[in-house]
Short mmCIF file of C-alpha atoms in Angstrom, two decimals:
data_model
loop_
_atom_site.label_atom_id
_atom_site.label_comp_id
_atom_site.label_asym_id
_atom_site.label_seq_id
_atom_site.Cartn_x
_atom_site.Cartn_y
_atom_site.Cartn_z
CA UNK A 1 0.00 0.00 0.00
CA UNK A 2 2.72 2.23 1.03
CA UNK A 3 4.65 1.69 -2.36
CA UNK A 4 1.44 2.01 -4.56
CA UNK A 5 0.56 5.52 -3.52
CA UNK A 6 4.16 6.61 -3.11
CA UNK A 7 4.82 5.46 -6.59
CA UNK A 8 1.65 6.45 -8.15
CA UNK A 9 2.29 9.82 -6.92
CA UNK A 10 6.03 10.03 -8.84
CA UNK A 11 4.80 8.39 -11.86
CA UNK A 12 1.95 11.61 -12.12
CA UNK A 13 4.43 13.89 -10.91
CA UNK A 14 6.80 12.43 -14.18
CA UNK A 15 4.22 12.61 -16.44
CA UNK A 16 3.32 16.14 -15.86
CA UNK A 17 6.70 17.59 -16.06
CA UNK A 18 7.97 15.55 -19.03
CA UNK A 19 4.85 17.32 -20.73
CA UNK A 20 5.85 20.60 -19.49
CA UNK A 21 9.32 19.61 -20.65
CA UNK A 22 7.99 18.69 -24.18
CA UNK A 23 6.09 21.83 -23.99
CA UNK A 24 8.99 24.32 -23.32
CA UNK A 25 11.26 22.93 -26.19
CA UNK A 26 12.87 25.34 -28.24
CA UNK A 27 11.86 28.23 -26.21
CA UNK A 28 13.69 31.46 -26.99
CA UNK A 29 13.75 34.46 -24.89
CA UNK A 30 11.60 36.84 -27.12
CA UNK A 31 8.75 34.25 -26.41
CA UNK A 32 9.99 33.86 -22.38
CA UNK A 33 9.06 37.69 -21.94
CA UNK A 34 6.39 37.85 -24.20
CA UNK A 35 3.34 39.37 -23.36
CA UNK A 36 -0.08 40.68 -25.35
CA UNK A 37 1.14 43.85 -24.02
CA UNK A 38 5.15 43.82 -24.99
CA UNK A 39 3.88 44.85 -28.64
CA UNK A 40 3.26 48.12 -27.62
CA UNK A 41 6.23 47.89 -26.00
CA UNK A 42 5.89 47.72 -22.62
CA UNK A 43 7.43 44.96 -20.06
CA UNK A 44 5.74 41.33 -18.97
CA UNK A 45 9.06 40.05 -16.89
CA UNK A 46 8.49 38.62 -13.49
CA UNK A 47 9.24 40.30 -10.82
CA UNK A 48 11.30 43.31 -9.12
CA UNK A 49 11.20 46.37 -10.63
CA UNK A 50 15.14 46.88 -10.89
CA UNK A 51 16.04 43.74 -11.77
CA UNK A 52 16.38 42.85 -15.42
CA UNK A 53 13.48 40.60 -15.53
CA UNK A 54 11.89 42.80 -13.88
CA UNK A 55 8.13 44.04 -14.40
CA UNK A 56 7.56 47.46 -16.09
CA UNK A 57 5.39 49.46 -13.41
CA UNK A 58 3.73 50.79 -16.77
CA UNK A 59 3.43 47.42 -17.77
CA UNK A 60 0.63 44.08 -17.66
CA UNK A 61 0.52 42.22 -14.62
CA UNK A 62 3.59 39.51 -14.41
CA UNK A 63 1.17 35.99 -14.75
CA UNK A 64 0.91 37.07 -18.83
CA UNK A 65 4.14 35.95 -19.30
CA UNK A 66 5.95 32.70 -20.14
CA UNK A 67 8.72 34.38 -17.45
CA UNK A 68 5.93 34.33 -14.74
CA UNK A 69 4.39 31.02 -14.86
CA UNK A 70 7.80 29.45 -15.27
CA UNK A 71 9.64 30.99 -12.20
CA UNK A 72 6.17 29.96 -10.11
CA UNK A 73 6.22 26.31 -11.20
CA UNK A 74 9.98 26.35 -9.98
CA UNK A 75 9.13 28.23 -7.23
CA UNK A 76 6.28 26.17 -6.24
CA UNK A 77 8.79 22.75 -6.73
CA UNK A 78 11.99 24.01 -4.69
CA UNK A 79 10.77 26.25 -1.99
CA UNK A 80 11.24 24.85 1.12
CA UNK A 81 7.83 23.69 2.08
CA UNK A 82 7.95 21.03 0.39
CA UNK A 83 9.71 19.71 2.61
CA UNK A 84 9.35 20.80 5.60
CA UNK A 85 5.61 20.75 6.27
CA UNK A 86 5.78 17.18 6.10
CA UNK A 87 8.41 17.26 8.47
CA UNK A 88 11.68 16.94 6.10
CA UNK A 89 14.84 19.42 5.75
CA UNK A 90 15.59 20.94 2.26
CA UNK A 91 18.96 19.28 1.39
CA UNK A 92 22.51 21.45 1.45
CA UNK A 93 22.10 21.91 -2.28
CA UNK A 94 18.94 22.07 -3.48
CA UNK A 95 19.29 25.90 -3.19
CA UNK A 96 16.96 28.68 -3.29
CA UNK A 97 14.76 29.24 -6.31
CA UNK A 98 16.03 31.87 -8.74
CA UNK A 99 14.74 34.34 -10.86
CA UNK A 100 15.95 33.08 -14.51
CA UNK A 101 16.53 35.59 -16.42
CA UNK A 102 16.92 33.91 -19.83
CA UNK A 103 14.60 31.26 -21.31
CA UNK A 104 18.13 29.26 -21.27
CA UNK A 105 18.36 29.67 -17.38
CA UNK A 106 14.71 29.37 -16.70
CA UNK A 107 14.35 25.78 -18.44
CA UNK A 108 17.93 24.76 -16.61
CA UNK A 109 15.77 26.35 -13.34
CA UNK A 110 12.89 23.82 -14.25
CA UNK A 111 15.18 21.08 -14.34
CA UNK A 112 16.85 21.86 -11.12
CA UNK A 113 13.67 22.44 -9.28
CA UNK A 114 11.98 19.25 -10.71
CA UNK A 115 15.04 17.21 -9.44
CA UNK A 116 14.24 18.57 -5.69
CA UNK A 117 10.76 18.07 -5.68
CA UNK A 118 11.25 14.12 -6.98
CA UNK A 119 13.59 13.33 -4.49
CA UNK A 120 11.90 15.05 -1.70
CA UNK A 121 8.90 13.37 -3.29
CA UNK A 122 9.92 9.77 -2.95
CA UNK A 123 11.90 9.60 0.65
CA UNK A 124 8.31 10.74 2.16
CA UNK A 125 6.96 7.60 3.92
CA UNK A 126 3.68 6.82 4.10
CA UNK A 127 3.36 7.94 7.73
CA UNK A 128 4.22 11.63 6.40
CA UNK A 129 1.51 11.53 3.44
CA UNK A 130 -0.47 10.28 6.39
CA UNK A 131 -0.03 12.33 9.18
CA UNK A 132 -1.45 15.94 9.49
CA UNK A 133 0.81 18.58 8.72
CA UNK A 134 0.30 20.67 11.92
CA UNK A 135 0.89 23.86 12.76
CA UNK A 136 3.63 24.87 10.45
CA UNK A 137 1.42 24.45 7.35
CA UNK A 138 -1.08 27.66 8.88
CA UNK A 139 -4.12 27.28 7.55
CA UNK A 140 -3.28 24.05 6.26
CA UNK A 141 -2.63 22.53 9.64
CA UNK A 142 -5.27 19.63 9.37
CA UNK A 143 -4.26 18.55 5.86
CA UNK A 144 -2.48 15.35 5.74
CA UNK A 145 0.51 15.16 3.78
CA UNK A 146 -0.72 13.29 0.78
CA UNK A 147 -3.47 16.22 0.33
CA UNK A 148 -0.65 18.96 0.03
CA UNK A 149 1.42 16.91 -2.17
CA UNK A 150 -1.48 16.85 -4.37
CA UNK A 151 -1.86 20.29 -4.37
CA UNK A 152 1.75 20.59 -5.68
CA UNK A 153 0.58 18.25 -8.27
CA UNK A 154 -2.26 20.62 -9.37
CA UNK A 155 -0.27 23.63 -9.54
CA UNK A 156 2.39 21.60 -12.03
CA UNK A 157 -0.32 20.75 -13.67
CA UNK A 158 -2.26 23.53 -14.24
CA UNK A 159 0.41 26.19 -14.80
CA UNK A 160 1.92 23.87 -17.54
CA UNK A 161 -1.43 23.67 -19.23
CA UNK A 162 -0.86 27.61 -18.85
CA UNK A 163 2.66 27.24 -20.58
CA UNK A 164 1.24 25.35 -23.56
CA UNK A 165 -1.54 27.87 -23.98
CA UNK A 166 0.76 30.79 -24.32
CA UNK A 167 3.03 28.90 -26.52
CA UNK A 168 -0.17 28.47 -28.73
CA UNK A 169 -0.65 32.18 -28.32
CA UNK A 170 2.28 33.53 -29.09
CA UNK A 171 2.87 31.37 -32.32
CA UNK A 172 -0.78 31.99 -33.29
CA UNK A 173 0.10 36.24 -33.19
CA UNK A 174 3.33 35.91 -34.89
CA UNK A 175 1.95 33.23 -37.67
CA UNK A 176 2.39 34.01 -41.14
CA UNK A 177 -0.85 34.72 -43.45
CA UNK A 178 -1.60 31.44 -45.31
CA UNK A 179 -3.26 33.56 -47.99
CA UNK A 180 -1.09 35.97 -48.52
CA UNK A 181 1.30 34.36 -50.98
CA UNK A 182 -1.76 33.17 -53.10
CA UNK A 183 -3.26 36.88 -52.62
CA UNK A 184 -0.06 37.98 -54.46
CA UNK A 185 0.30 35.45 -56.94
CA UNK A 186 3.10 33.27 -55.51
CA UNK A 187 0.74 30.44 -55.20
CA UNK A 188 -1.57 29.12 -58.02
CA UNK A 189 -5.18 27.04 -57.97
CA UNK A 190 -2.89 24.08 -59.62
CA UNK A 191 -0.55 24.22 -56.64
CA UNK A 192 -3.18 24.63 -53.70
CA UNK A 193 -6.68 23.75 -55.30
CA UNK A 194 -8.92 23.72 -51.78
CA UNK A 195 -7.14 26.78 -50.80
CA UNK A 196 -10.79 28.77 -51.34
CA UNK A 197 -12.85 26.12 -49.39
CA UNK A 198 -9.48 26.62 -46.57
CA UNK A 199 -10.16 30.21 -46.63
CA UNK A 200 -13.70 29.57 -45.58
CA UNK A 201 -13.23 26.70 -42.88
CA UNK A 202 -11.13 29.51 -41.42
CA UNK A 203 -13.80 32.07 -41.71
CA UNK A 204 -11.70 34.76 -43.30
CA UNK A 205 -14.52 35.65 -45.66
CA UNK A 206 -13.08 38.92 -46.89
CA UNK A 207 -10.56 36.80 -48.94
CA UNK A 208 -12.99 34.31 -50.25
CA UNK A 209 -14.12 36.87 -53.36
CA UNK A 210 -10.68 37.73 -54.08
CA UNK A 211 -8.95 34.05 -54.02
CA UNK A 212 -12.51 32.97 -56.30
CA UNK A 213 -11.27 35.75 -58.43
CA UNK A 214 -7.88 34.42 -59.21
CA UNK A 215 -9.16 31.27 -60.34
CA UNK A 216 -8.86 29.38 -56.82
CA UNK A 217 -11.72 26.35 -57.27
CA UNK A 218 -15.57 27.11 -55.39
CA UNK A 219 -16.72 23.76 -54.87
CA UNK A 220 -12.97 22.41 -54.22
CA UNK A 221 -13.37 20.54 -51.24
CA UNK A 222 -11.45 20.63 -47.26
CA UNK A 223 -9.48 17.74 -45.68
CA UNK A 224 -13.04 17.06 -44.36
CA UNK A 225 -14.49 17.07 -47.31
CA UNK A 226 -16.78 20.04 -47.18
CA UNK A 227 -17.16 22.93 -49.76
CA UNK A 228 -17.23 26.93 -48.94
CA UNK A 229 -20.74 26.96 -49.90
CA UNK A 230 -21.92 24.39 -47.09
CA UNK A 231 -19.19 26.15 -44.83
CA UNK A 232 -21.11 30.00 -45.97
CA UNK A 233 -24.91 28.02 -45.02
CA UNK A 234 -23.67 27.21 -41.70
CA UNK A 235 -22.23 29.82 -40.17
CA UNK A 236 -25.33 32.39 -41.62
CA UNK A 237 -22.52 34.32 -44.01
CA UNK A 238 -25.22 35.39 -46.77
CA UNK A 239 -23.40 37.79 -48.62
CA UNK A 240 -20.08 34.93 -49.28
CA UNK A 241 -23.31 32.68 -49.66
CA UNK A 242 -24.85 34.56 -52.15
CA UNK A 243 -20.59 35.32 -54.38
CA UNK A 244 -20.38 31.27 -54.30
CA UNK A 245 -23.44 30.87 -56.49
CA UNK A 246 -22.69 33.70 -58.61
CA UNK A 247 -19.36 32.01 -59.31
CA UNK A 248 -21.11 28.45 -59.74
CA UNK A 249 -21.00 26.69 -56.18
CA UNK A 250 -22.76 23.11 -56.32
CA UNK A 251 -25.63 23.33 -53.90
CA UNK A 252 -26.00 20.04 -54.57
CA UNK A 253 -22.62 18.71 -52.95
CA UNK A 254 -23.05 16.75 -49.95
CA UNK A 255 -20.73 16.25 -47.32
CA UNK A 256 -18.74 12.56 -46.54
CA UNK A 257 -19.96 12.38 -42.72
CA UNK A 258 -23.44 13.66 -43.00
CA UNK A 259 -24.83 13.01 -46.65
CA UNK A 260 -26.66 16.94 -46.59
CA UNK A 261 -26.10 19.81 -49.10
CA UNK A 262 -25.96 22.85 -48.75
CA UNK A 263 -29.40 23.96 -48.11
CA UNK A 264 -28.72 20.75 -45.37
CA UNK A 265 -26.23 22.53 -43.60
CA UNK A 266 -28.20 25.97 -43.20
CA UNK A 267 -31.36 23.53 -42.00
CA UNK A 268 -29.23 22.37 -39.43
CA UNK A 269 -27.30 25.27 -38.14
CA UNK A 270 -30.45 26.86 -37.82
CA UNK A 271 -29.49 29.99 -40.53
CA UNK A 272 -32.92 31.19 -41.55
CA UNK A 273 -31.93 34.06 -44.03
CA UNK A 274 -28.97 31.56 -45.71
CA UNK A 275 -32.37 28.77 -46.12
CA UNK A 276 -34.68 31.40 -47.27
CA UNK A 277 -32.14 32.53 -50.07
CA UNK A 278 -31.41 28.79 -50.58
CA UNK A 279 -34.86 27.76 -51.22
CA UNK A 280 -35.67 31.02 -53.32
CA UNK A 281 -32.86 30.05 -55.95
#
């Protein structure tokens, strides 16, 4: 019994921060500071307002950075009470968690702080994820130790989720237009054929007349196997609605998964002006 929860507790404490390990690869320190804010150039580092990470007074509060949520899963891993409130002492070199002030130092800061909390993880003995933690954990005092070690879990957890989020975010924000080198004639219908039907999965709408202009296929089909027009019925867009059939869109195309045109997917997404056009043609 002892070993089971011990060990089930490492092997979910593993899993999480290989994740957040896999999920912090290749990180560079314009995307470590980054914030929704930095563009207008104002800071997103940490914390301490003369150090060099630290936050712009002027600037968004510190938990909309990469910087932030990385220094507070380390912090959360290496500071002291976790060890301590279940009645361990920090070892001579585990150290006191730093402010990294490079994506470089803060991933080598991960690593470091990971290694502390696995070690202090597995010499606990079941008697310590038993026991309540008493009067040293405050507010906390009742908890036994297997509740607070499960907290830590959470907060590894849930902050790397954070991480990957941001990641998404910041790559989203700094993504290239995938129209733009059709838009200006660097890529042809022969070379991307659905590009039209990708342009409405995506619902940028305002390129739609311009890419069915240059020749780009209407009833040219997604990976999913759906055309713009069924794409223009279902979300309600009327006026792309209305340029596909100008241009020649099959209303008469059904999808692979559901067998239902066009006038099928306005039915069904509930878009009465897109039916009422539909059944008026």
């Amino acid at each position: 019994m002892t070993t089971t929860l011990r060990q089930n507790l490492l092997d979910l404490s593993d899993f999480a921060c290989q994740r957040l390990r896999e999920r912090v690869e290749g990180l560079t320190d314009e995307e470590y500071f980054w914030s929704r804010s930095t563009a207008a150039g104002r800071s997103g580092r940490p914390r301490g307002a003369s150090s060099p990470t630290g936050l712009d007074p002027a600037g968004p509060a510190p938990f909309t950075t990469l910087a932030w949520r990385i220094t507070h899963i380390v912090d959360i891993l290496q500071e002291e009470r976790t060890a301590t409130w279940l009645g361990h002492q920090p070892a001579a070199d585990d150290g006191e968690p730093p402010v990294p002030e490079s994506a470089e130092a803060a991933l080598a800061a991960l690593d470091h702080a990971y290694d502390v909390w696995r070690r202090r993880l597995a010499a606990f003995s079941q008697d310590d994820l038993d026991r309540a933690m008493g009067e040293i954990a405050g507010p906390w005092a009742e908890h036994d130790g297997t509740a607070f070690v499960l907290h830590i879990l959470d907060e590894l957890i849930h902050h790397g989720a954070e991480v990957g989020t941001l990641r998404d975010f910041y790559r989203g924000m700094r993504a290239e237009d995938p129209f733009a080198p059709a838009l200006a004639g660097e890529i042809t219908p022969a070379q991307r054929p659905a590009l039209l039907a990708e342009a409405a999965a995506a619902q940028r709408w305002e390129v739609v007349p311009q890419l069915a202009d240059l020749g780009f296929g209407i009833n040219e089909r997604t990976a999913d196997g759906v055309t713009a027009a069924h794409l223009a019925a279902g979300t309600g867009s009327l006026d792309s609605l209305r340029l596909l059939v100008e241009h020649g869109a099959d209303l008469s195309a059904t999808d692979p998964r559901f067998g239902a045109d066009v006038l099928g997917w306005a039915k069904w997404f509930k878009q009465p002006e897109a039916v009422a056009y539909l059944e008026g043609i």
